[in-house]
Short mmCIF file of C-alpha atoms and ligand atoms in Angstrom, two decimals:
data_model
loop_
_atom_site.label_atom_id
_atom_site.label_comp_id
_atom_site.label_asym_id
_atom_site.label_seq_id
_atom_site.Cartn_x
_atom_site.Cartn_y
_atom_site.Cartn_z
CA UNK V 172 105.57 87.45 -12.41
CA UNK V 173 106.81 84.43 -14.11
CA UNK V 174 105.03 85.36 -16.58
CA UNK V 175 105.76 89.05 -16.91
CA UNK V 176 109.01 88.04 -17.41
CA UNK V 177 108.69 84.96 -20.03
CA UNK V 178 107.17 87.87 -22.03
CA UNK V 179 109.79 91.14 -21.38
CA UNK V 180 112.49 87.68 -22.21
CA UNK V 181 110.75 86.81 -25.53
CA UNK V 182 110.36 90.60 -26.25
CA UNK V 183 113.92 91.53 -25.43
CA UNK V 184 116.50 89.43 -27.40
CA UNK V 185 118.94 89.84 -30.60
CA UNK V 186 116.53 92.95 -31.72
CA UNK V 187 117.70 95.09 -29.12
CA UNK V 188 120.62 94.44 -28.51
CA UNK V 189 121.84 93.83 -32.10
CA UNK V 190 118.67 95.46 -34.70
CA UNK V 191 117.86 98.61 -33.02
CA UNK V 192 121.43 100.06 -32.26
CA UNK V 193 122.70 99.29 -36.24
CA UNK V 194 119.18 100.50 -37.50
CA UNK V 195 119.03 103.36 -35.43
CA UNK V 196 122.98 104.23 -36.69
CA UNK V 197 122.06 103.66 -40.19
CA UNK V 198 118.66 106.29 -40.28
CA UNK V 199 120.63 109.25 -38.35
CA UNK V 200 119.21 108.82 -35.29
CA UNK V 201 117.11 111.25 -32.92
CA UNK V 202 114.23 111.24 -35.35
CA UNK V 203 114.50 107.39 -36.00
CA UNK V 204 113.92 106.64 -32.88
CA UNK V 205 111.39 109.18 -31.39
CA UNK V 206 109.75 107.50 -34.65
CA UNK V 207 110.29 104.38 -33.07
CA UNK V 208 108.85 105.25 -29.89
CA UNK V 209 105.52 106.52 -31.51
CA UNK V 210 105.22 103.22 -33.63
CA UNK V 211 106.12 101.12 -30.32
CA UNK V 212 103.09 103.19 -28.30
CA UNK V 213 100.62 103.91 -31.11
CA UNK V 214 101.09 100.80 -32.27
CA UNK V 215 103.11 97.98 -30.39
CA UNK V 216 101.40 98.41 -27.55
CA UNK V 217 98.02 98.16 -28.56
CA UNK V 218 98.87 94.75 -30.94
CA UNK V 219 100.50 93.72 -27.43
CA UNK V 220 96.93 94.35 -25.57
CA UNK V 221 94.95 92.73 -28.05
CA UNK V 222 97.55 89.22 -28.49
CA UNK V 223 97.36 89.02 -24.55
CA UNK V 224 93.78 89.20 -24.60
CA UNK V 225 93.05 86.66 -27.14
CA UNK V 226 95.29 84.55 -25.32
CA UNK V 227 94.09 84.67 -22.00
CA UNK V 228 89.96 84.60 -22.98
CA UNK V 229 90.81 81.47 -25.25
CA UNK V 230 92.94 79.63 -23.10
CA UNK V 231 95.14 78.65 -25.99
CA UNK V 232 97.53 78.95 -28.45
CA UNK V 233 97.63 80.37 -31.45
CA UNK V 234 95.74 78.54 -33.81
CA UNK V 235 93.07 77.44 -31.74
CA UNK V 236 92.90 80.50 -30.02
CA UNK V 237 91.97 82.80 -32.74
CA UNK V 238 89.84 79.88 -34.39
CA UNK V 239 87.95 80.30 -30.97
CA UNK V 240 88.18 84.11 -30.75
CA UNK V 241 87.67 85.21 -34.31
CA UNK V 242 86.07 82.38 -36.63
CA UNK V 243 86.99 78.66 -37.91
CA UNK V 244 88.63 80.10 -40.67
CA UNK V 245 91.23 81.79 -38.65
CA UNK V 246 92.98 79.57 -38.04
CA UNK V 247 95.08 79.91 -40.81
CA UNK V 248 96.63 83.21 -39.05
CA UNK V 249 97.55 80.47 -36.08
CA UNK V 250 99.54 78.90 -38.55
CA UNK V 251 101.46 81.39 -40.89
CA UNK V 252 102.61 82.46 -37.65
CA UNK V 253 103.48 78.79 -36.66
CA UNK V 254 105.47 78.96 -40.20
CA UNK V 255 106.95 82.19 -38.46
CA UNK V 256 108.40 81.18 -35.20
CA UNK V 257 109.73 78.30 -36.95
CA UNK V 258 111.96 80.50 -39.24
CA UNK V 259 112.33 83.51 -37.50
CA UNK V 260 113.95 80.14 -34.54
CA UNK V 261 116.40 78.77 -37.64
CA UNK V 262 117.76 82.00 -38.45
CA UNK V 263 117.97 83.13 -35.39
CA UNK V 264 119.45 80.62 -33.36
CA UNK V 265 122.64 80.72 -35.99
CA UNK V 266 123.47 84.78 -34.67
CA UNK V 267 122.88 83.37 -31.42
CA UNK V 268 125.20 81.17 -31.18
CA UNK V 269 128.10 83.77 -32.71
CA UNK V 270 127.52 85.35 -29.23
CA UNK V 271 128.20 81.86 -27.63
CA UNK V 272 131.46 82.15 -29.98
CA UNK V 273 132.33 85.73 -28.69
CA UNK V 274 131.44 85.23 -24.78
CA UNK V 275 134.25 81.95 -25.17
CA UNK V 276 136.80 83.96 -27.00
CA UNK V 277 136.72 87.02 -25.02
CA UNK V 278 136.73 85.37 -22.04
CA UNK V 279 140.31 83.56 -23.39
CA UNK V 280 141.06 87.39 -24.14
CA UNK V 281 140.58 88.72 -20.42
CA UNK V 282 142.80 85.68 -19.05
CA UNK V 283 144.90 85.60 -21.51
CA UNK V 284 145.40 89.38 -23.06
CA UNK V 285 144.25 90.97 -26.35
CA UNK V 286 146.40 90.06 -29.29
CA UNK V 287 147.67 93.62 -30.48
CA UNK V 288 147.99 92.00 -34.15
CA UNK V 289 144.36 90.61 -34.01
CA UNK V 290 141.75 91.58 -37.26
CA UNK V 291 138.93 90.97 -35.89
CA UNK V 292 137.43 91.69 -39.28
CA UNK V 293 139.07 88.94 -40.37
CA UNK V 294 138.32 86.86 -37.26
CA UNK V 295 134.69 87.14 -37.44
CA UNK V 296 134.78 85.64 -41.43
CA UNK V 297 136.68 83.10 -40.35
CA UNK V 298 133.96 82.29 -37.66
CA UNK V 299 131.68 82.78 -39.95
CA UNK V 300 132.87 80.62 -43.21
CA UNK V 301 133.60 77.96 -40.49
CA UNK V 302 131.11 75.09 -41.22
CA UNK V 303 131.62 72.82 -38.33
CA UNK V 304 131.84 75.38 -35.86
CA UNK V 305 128.91 77.28 -36.95
CA UNK V 306 127.44 73.62 -36.80
CA UNK V 307 128.44 73.42 -32.82
CA UNK V 308 128.24 76.57 -31.91
CA UNK V 309 124.32 76.78 -33.44
CA UNK V 310 123.39 72.75 -32.52
CA UNK V 311 124.40 74.10 -29.19
CA UNK V 312 121.77 76.79 -29.08
CA UNK V 313 119.18 74.76 -30.01
CA UNK V 314 119.78 72.41 -27.65
CA UNK V 315 119.45 74.31 -25.02
CA UNK V 316 116.25 75.73 -26.37
CA UNK V 317 115.22 72.35 -26.77
CA UNK V 318 116.45 71.24 -23.41
CA UNK V 319 114.33 74.03 -21.99
CA UNK V 320 110.68 73.93 -23.86
CA UNK V 321 110.96 70.19 -22.96
CA UNK V 322 110.48 71.10 -19.41
CA UNK V 323 107.20 73.21 -20.72
CA UNK V 324 105.94 76.67 -19.45
CA UNK V 325 106.50 76.95 -15.88
CA UNK V 326 108.52 74.03 -15.33
CA UNK V 327 111.42 75.11 -18.21
CA UNK V 328 110.67 78.99 -19.61
CA UNK V 329 109.16 80.87 -16.54
CA UNK V 330 111.85 79.54 -14.26
CA UNK V 331 115.04 80.44 -16.63
CA UNK V 332 113.15 83.15 -16.88
CA UNK V 333 113.28 84.31 -13.67
CA UNK V 334 116.94 83.49 -13.41
CA UNK V 335 118.21 85.20 -16.46
CA UNK V 336 116.34 88.34 -16.42
CA UNK V 337 117.09 89.83 -13.29
CA UNK V 338 121.37 88.66 -14.37
CA UNK V 339 120.62 90.74 -17.64
CA UNK V 340 119.32 93.91 -16.34
CA UNK V 341 122.63 93.67 -13.90
CA UNK V 342 124.87 92.94 -16.66
CA UNK V 343 123.39 95.87 -19.45
CA UNK V 344 123.17 98.46 -15.95
CA UNK V 345 127.00 97.94 -15.36
CA UNK V 346 127.75 98.35 -19.03
CA UNK V 347 125.54 101.47 -19.55
CA UNK V 348 127.62 103.23 -15.95
CA UNK V 349 130.56 102.40 -17.61
CA UNK V 350 129.73 103.16 -21.16
CA UNK V 351 128.36 107.27 -19.08
CA UNK V 352 131.91 107.65 -17.28
CA UNK V 353 133.34 107.43 -21.84
CA UNK V 354 134.31 110.63 -23.65
CA UNK V 355 131.59 109.88 -26.00
CA UNK V 356 129.12 109.53 -24.09
CA UNK V 357 128.04 113.01 -24.93
CA UNK V 358 128.02 112.70 -28.45
CA UNK V 359 125.89 109.26 -28.50
CA UNK V 360 123.47 110.88 -26.54
CA UNK V 361 123.02 113.57 -28.34
CA UNK V 362 122.98 111.48 -31.69
CA UNK V 363 120.20 109.00 -29.86
CA UNK V 364 118.11 111.84 -28.07
CA UNK V 365 117.93 114.75 -30.62
CA UNK V 366 116.49 114.62 -33.20
CA UNK V 367 116.97 115.34 -36.60
CA UNK V 368 113.93 115.39 -39.49
CA UNK V 369 116.16 116.56 -42.34
CA UNK V 370 117.65 112.99 -42.28
CA UNK V 371 114.75 110.88 -42.24
CA UNK V 372 113.37 109.29 -45.50
CA UNK V 373 109.12 108.19 -45.49
CA UNK V 374 111.47 104.06 -45.49
CA UNK V 375 112.76 105.26 -41.61
CA UNK V 376 109.54 105.20 -40.27
CA UNK V 377 108.29 102.01 -42.05
CA UNK V 378 111.67 100.22 -41.02
CA UNK V 379 111.04 101.67 -37.13
CA UNK V 380 107.29 100.18 -37.85
CA UNK V 381 108.29 96.96 -38.88
CA UNK V 382 111.42 96.47 -35.92
CA UNK V 383 108.23 96.99 -33.55
CA UNK V 384 106.73 94.13 -34.62
CA UNK V 385 110.04 92.21 -34.01
CA UNK V 386 111.60 93.73 -31.13
CA UNK V 387 107.96 93.03 -29.58
CA UNK V 388 107.44 89.43 -30.90
CA UNK V 389 104.57 90.25 -32.64
CA UNK V 390 102.30 89.22 -35.42
CA UNK V 391 103.08 85.80 -35.02
CA UNK V 392 101.37 84.44 -31.78
CA UNK V 393 104.10 84.28 -29.32
CA UNK V 394 102.32 86.96 -27.18
CA UNK V 395 98.88 85.03 -27.41
CA UNK V 396 100.79 81.63 -25.82
CA UNK V 397 102.52 83.19 -23.65
CA UNK V 398 98.96 85.28 -22.86
CA UNK V 399 97.33 82.17 -21.98
CA UNK V 400 99.09 82.11 -18.86
CA UNK V 401 98.09 85.79 -17.60
CA UNK V 402 96.36 84.75 -14.70
CA UNK V 403 92.41 86.27 -14.30
CA UNK V 404 93.98 89.04 -10.92
CA UNK V 405 96.10 90.63 -13.69
CA UNK V 406 95.31 93.02 -15.82
CA UNK V 407 96.56 92.79 -19.63
CA UNK V 408 96.92 96.78 -20.07
CA UNK V 409 99.43 97.02 -16.87
CA UNK V 410 101.45 93.32 -18.19
CA UNK V 411 101.37 94.71 -22.18
CA UNK V 412 102.42 98.29 -20.57
CA UNK V 413 105.23 96.55 -18.38
CA UNK V 414 106.70 94.44 -21.50
CA UNK V 415 107.01 97.18 -23.82
CA UNK V 416 108.19 99.57 -21.42
CA UNK V 417 111.35 97.25 -20.74
CA UNK V 418 112.00 96.26 -24.44
CA UNK V 419 111.80 99.75 -25.02
CA UNK V 420 114.36 101.03 -22.55
CA UNK V 421 116.63 98.09 -22.59
CA UNK V 422 116.68 98.89 -26.87
CA UNK V 423 117.74 102.56 -25.74
CA UNK V 424 120.15 101.41 -23.10
CA UNK V 425 121.68 99.08 -25.36
CA UNK V 426 122.03 101.99 -27.94
CA UNK V 427 123.42 104.58 -25.45
CA UNK V 428 125.93 101.86 -24.94
CA UNK V 429 127.42 100.91 -27.78
CA UNK V 430 127.34 104.59 -29.74
CA UNK V 431 129.14 105.96 -25.88
CA UNK V 432 132.69 102.96 -27.27
CA UNK V 433 132.39 104.10 -31.19
CA UNK V 434 132.19 107.72 -30.09
CA UNK V 435 134.66 107.59 -27.96
CA UNK V 436 137.29 106.51 -30.43
CA UNK V 437 138.01 109.01 -33.38
CA UNK V 438 137.34 108.19 -36.69
CA UNK V 439 135.33 104.93 -35.42
CA UNK V 440 132.43 106.18 -36.08
CA UNK V 441 132.95 106.16 -40.08
CA UNK V 442 134.54 102.54 -39.82
CA UNK V 443 131.19 100.88 -38.12
CA UNK V 444 127.88 101.33 -39.89
CA UNK V 445 128.49 98.61 -42.72
CA UNK V 446 126.34 95.62 -41.17
CA UNK V 447 124.62 95.08 -37.85
CA UNK V 448 127.24 91.75 -37.46
CA UNK V 449 130.10 94.26 -38.48
CA UNK V 450 129.09 96.46 -34.75
CA UNK V 451 128.19 93.59 -32.63
CA UNK V 452 130.80 91.22 -33.48
CA UNK V 453 134.44 93.01 -34.73
CA UNK V 454 134.17 96.68 -33.94
CA UNK V 455 132.77 96.37 -30.23
CA UNK V 456 135.22 93.36 -29.07
CA UNK V 457 138.35 95.30 -30.02
CA UNK V 458 136.68 98.62 -28.40
CA UNK V 459 136.42 96.18 -25.33
CA UNK V 460 140.01 96.15 -24.71
CA UNK V 461 140.96 99.06 -25.71
CA UNK V 462 138.85 101.74 -24.72
CA UNK V 463 135.86 100.62 -22.42
CA UNK V 464 137.03 100.99 -18.53
CA UNK V 465 136.98 97.59 -17.35
CA UNK V 466 136.19 95.78 -20.82
CA UNK V 467 138.17 92.96 -19.59
CA UNK V 468 135.33 91.86 -17.16
CA UNK V 469 132.30 93.96 -19.06
CA UNK V 470 133.34 92.10 -22.41
CA UNK V 471 132.47 89.17 -21.96
CA UNK V 472 129.83 90.00 -19.53
CA UNK V 473 128.13 91.71 -22.44
CA UNK V 474 128.11 88.43 -24.74
CA UNK V 475 127.09 86.46 -22.42
CA UNK V 476 124.05 88.95 -22.07
CA UNK V 477 123.40 88.83 -26.36
CA UNK V 478 123.78 84.79 -26.10
CA UNK V 479 120.95 85.04 -22.33
CA UNK V 480 118.75 88.19 -23.61
CA UNK V 481 118.83 85.69 -27.09
CA UNK V 482 117.75 82.20 -25.31
CA UNK V 483 114.48 83.74 -24.16
CA UNK V 484 113.36 84.72 -27.43
CA UNK V 485 114.13 81.58 -28.50
CA UNK V 486 112.84 79.30 -26.29
CA UNK V 487 108.94 81.57 -27.14
CA UNK V 488 109.79 80.92 -30.74
CA UNK V 489 110.16 77.20 -30.46
CA UNK V 490 106.82 77.64 -27.39
CA UNK V 491 105.14 78.60 -30.50
CA UNK V 492 105.12 75.71 -32.62
CA UNK V 493 105.36 72.64 -30.40
CA UNK V 494 102.14 74.41 -28.34
CA UNK V 495 100.80 74.03 -31.89
CA UNK V 496 101.96 69.76 -32.15
CA UNK V 497 100.59 69.76 -28.19
CA UNK V 498 96.84 71.20 -28.67
CA UNK V 499 96.30 70.61 -32.24
CA UNK V 500 97.84 67.35 -32.73
CA UNK V 501 97.37 66.16 -29.30
CA UNK V 502 101.16 65.46 -29.31
CA UNK V 503 102.92 64.89 -25.74
CA UNK V 504 105.51 67.50 -25.20
CA UNK V 505 108.37 66.15 -24.60
CA UNK V 506 107.86 64.78 -28.42
CA UNK V 507 106.60 67.46 -29.42
CA UNK V 508 109.08 69.40 -28.74
CA UNK V 509 112.02 66.67 -29.55
CA UNK V 510 110.54 66.13 -33.05
CA UNK V 511 109.93 69.91 -33.69
CA UNK V 512 113.43 71.05 -32.65
CA UNK V 513 115.36 68.51 -35.01
CA UNK V 514 113.01 70.32 -37.93
CA UNK V 515 114.24 73.11 -37.15
CA UNK V 516 117.76 72.77 -37.03
CA UNK V 517 117.78 71.14 -40.51
CA UNK V 518 117.15 75.15 -41.49
CA UNK V 519 119.05 76.52 -38.95
CA UNK V 520 122.38 73.60 -40.41
CA UNK V 521 121.27 75.65 -43.59
CA UNK V 522 121.37 79.45 -42.38
CA UNK V 523 124.41 78.55 -40.63
CA UNK V 524 126.12 77.13 -43.40
CA UNK V 525 125.01 80.56 -45.49
CA UNK V 526 128.15 82.49 -44.93
CA UNK V 527 130.44 80.45 -47.05
CA UNK V 528 130.91 77.30 -45.86
CA UNK V 529 129.21 76.10 -48.61
CA UNK V 530 128.60 78.26 -51.11
CA UNK V 531 125.60 76.98 -53.09
CA UNK V 532 123.96 77.83 -49.95
CA UNK V 533 125.21 81.33 -49.63
CA UNK V 534 124.28 82.91 -52.88
CA UNK V 535 121.88 81.71 -55.03
CA UNK V 536 119.36 84.31 -56.87
CA UNK V 537 115.89 85.65 -55.08
CA UNK V 538 114.19 87.66 -54.77
CA UNK V 539 115.40 90.07 -57.76
CA UNK V 540 118.80 89.52 -56.31
CA UNK V 541 121.58 86.86 -55.00
CA UNK V 542 121.09 86.12 -51.38
CA UNK V 543 122.06 83.10 -49.12
CA UNK V 544 119.79 81.06 -46.92
CA UNK V 545 120.01 83.69 -43.67
CA UNK V 546 119.21 86.61 -45.43
CA UNK V 547 116.29 84.75 -47.47
CA UNK V 548 114.74 83.94 -44.49
CA UNK V 549 115.29 87.08 -42.59
CA UNK V 550 113.41 88.44 -45.86
CA UNK V 551 111.27 86.04 -45.95
CA UNK V 552 109.79 86.73 -41.54
CA UNK V 553 110.81 90.87 -41.50
CA UNK V 554 108.65 91.68 -45.58
CA UNK V 555 106.11 88.86 -44.83
CA UNK V 556 105.78 86.97 -42.12
CA UNK V 557 104.89 89.43 -39.26
CA UNK V 558 103.31 92.39 -40.88
CA UNK V 559 100.82 90.11 -42.98
CA UNK V 560 100.91 88.49 -38.96
CA UNK V 561 100.15 91.58 -37.75
CA UNK V 562 97.90 92.48 -39.88
CA UNK V 563 95.51 89.95 -40.10
CA UNK V 564 95.74 89.11 -35.45
CA UNK V 565 94.88 93.31 -35.79
CA UNK V 566 92.30 92.72 -38.01
CA UNK V 567 90.95 90.43 -36.49
CA UNK V 568 91.04 91.56 -32.99
CA UNK V 569 89.33 95.18 -34.08
CA UNK V 570 87.43 94.82 -36.39
CA UNK V 571 86.06 90.38 -35.83
CA UNK V 572 85.64 90.20 -32.45
CA UNK V 573 82.62 91.89 -30.58
CA UNK V 574 83.00 95.03 -28.17
CA UNK V 575 82.00 92.86 -25.44
CA UNK V 576 84.55 90.13 -25.85
CA UNK V 577 87.77 92.35 -25.78
CA UNK V 578 86.40 94.90 -23.09
CA UNK V 579 85.60 92.07 -20.98
CA UNK V 580 89.51 91.42 -20.85
CA UNK V 581 91.20 94.76 -20.95
CA UNK V 582 88.44 96.19 -19.04
CA UNK V 583 88.46 95.09 -15.01
CA UNK V 584 88.87 96.58 -11.48
CA UNK V 585 92.44 95.83 -12.22
CA UNK V 586 92.85 97.81 -15.43
CA UNK V 587 94.94 101.05 -14.69
CA UNK V 588 93.25 104.53 -14.63
CA UNK V 589 95.11 105.62 -17.61
CA UNK V 590 93.87 103.26 -20.12
CA UNK V 591 90.82 104.00 -22.48
CA UNK V 592 88.81 101.72 -23.64
CA UNK V 593 87.21 103.60 -26.81
CA UNK V 594 91.13 105.11 -27.88
CA UNK V 595 92.51 101.22 -27.69
CA UNK V 596 89.75 100.61 -29.81
CA UNK V 597 90.08 103.44 -32.46
CA UNK V 598 93.75 101.98 -32.68
CA UNK V 599 92.71 98.64 -33.29
CA UNK V 600 90.74 99.22 -36.09
CA UNK V 601 92.07 102.57 -37.91
CA UNK V 602 95.76 103.31 -37.30
CA UNK V 603 96.97 99.56 -36.65
CA UNK V 604 96.00 98.10 -39.68
CA UNK V 605 96.91 101.12 -42.22
CA UNK V 606 99.87 101.92 -40.61
CA UNK V 607 100.80 97.87 -40.96
CA UNK V 608 99.25 97.61 -44.73
CA UNK V 609 101.68 100.50 -45.29
CA UNK V 610 104.47 97.78 -44.82
CA UNK V 611 103.02 95.58 -47.24
CA UNK V 612 101.86 98.20 -49.87
CA UNK V 613 106.12 99.53 -49.87
CA UNK V 614 107.44 95.99 -50.25
CA UNK V 615 104.89 94.71 -52.91
CA UNK V 616 104.69 98.00 -55.00
CA UNK V 617 107.68 99.80 -54.07
CA UNK V 618 110.26 96.69 -53.66
CA UNK V 619 111.52 98.02 -50.44
CA UNK V 620 113.15 95.35 -48.21
CA UNK V 621 113.06 95.51 -44.01
CA UNK V 622 115.46 92.78 -43.43
N1 LIG N 57 111.38 89.80 -29.66
C1 LIG N 57 112.67 89.23 -30.41
C2 LIG N 57 113.53 90.35 -30.19
O1 LIG N 57 114.05 91.64 -30.45
O2 LIG N 57 114.83 89.38 -30.72
C3 LIG N 57 112.34 88.47 -31.44
C4 LIG N 57 111.37 87.10 -31.39
C5 LIG N 57 111.01 86.64 -30.55
C6 LIG N 57 110.29 87.73 -32.10
C7 LIG N 57 109.66 86.24 -30.36
C8 LIG N 57 109.66 87.17 -32.76
C9 LIG N 57 108.56 86.39 -31.44
F1 LIG N 57 107.83 85.15 -31.49
#
């Protein structure tokens, strides 16, 4: 149970609460959601099973696990994943830090009243442009992450997941119940669940696919690491099914909540939609105090939810890096955790200061355009690190592991009846690699950007 909660905690994060609602918005709703669900079932779920089975079979973290399962060269794929974890963590903790700020701020507003003349857009720009504050927020978040990983998987990660995930579900259900009573709920549900394929572009399909990697923490070995903790008497298939289902449900709930609020305010739907950050940190704070029933209670709860969800993801990102140093470099856990945390924090600070606090970090020429450190790291992770890692892990599990090796882990007396090994193998060998390769082709040859 601890493992399922930890892995679900890794999957549920800013991807669900911050990115998914926004890309659903940008891509016109229903049809995109349907495509996303297909990507989750047809690509995400089989790869989730593959990563978990590699972890459990080898009982190792990604570098050692891939070497043992597929051959010596595959260690590089694991190393690529360790690097991806390093990079994602260094910008992810910046946004996580913002949620801490908004938690404290909303508590203040709930107690002292929401200032009537507050411009939430200006507030956000001030916050992200304030170097000292950015340093403090992302530093606090990294310190919490390091503090948990320091105590190991059972003592730190699983314990935190056991406590936080149930809290997270309760908060989300409260928010959902409140959202469904709002006037905009009907329109929100129609937008999310009524497909209109005329709005859908080929790009949207690839964006849905790319996001399914990010949201399920696939393509970099996080699930290989966690897979090594799955007990022998548990089914990998059911575990993967549970994690994927919970992650998807939470993403949909978050989207229903946000859109119900947005559609309730006339004219609001024209204003949001410029950025994911804008939706979460500019539009929503104001709406909590003006339209959401019980918003003064639910507002702070919402931001604490975002922070907790982010934390259970950042610990899994750090664990990938730390377990590499423990397993491959024989470092004791405390040293590995502190060193990796410190090294990642250097990049976190650079990302945190790239929203105007230090102009040199905010705007330099890269990838055919101007970008800051934060968006460059996001760009690299979403367009290169996860798709390439995912493609190689998929090819490895489908083509370089024997049938006996994978079947032995997936099929036993604990396997649920709906599972068909032959279908899994077919998806791993043909469907998933072609789909993931399409992302890389779009990035390389058509200059698409999925960050
Ligand atoms: N799945 C996380 C989210 O949706 O926010 C992000 C993430 C966490 C990606 C851990 C990769 C990872 F290893």
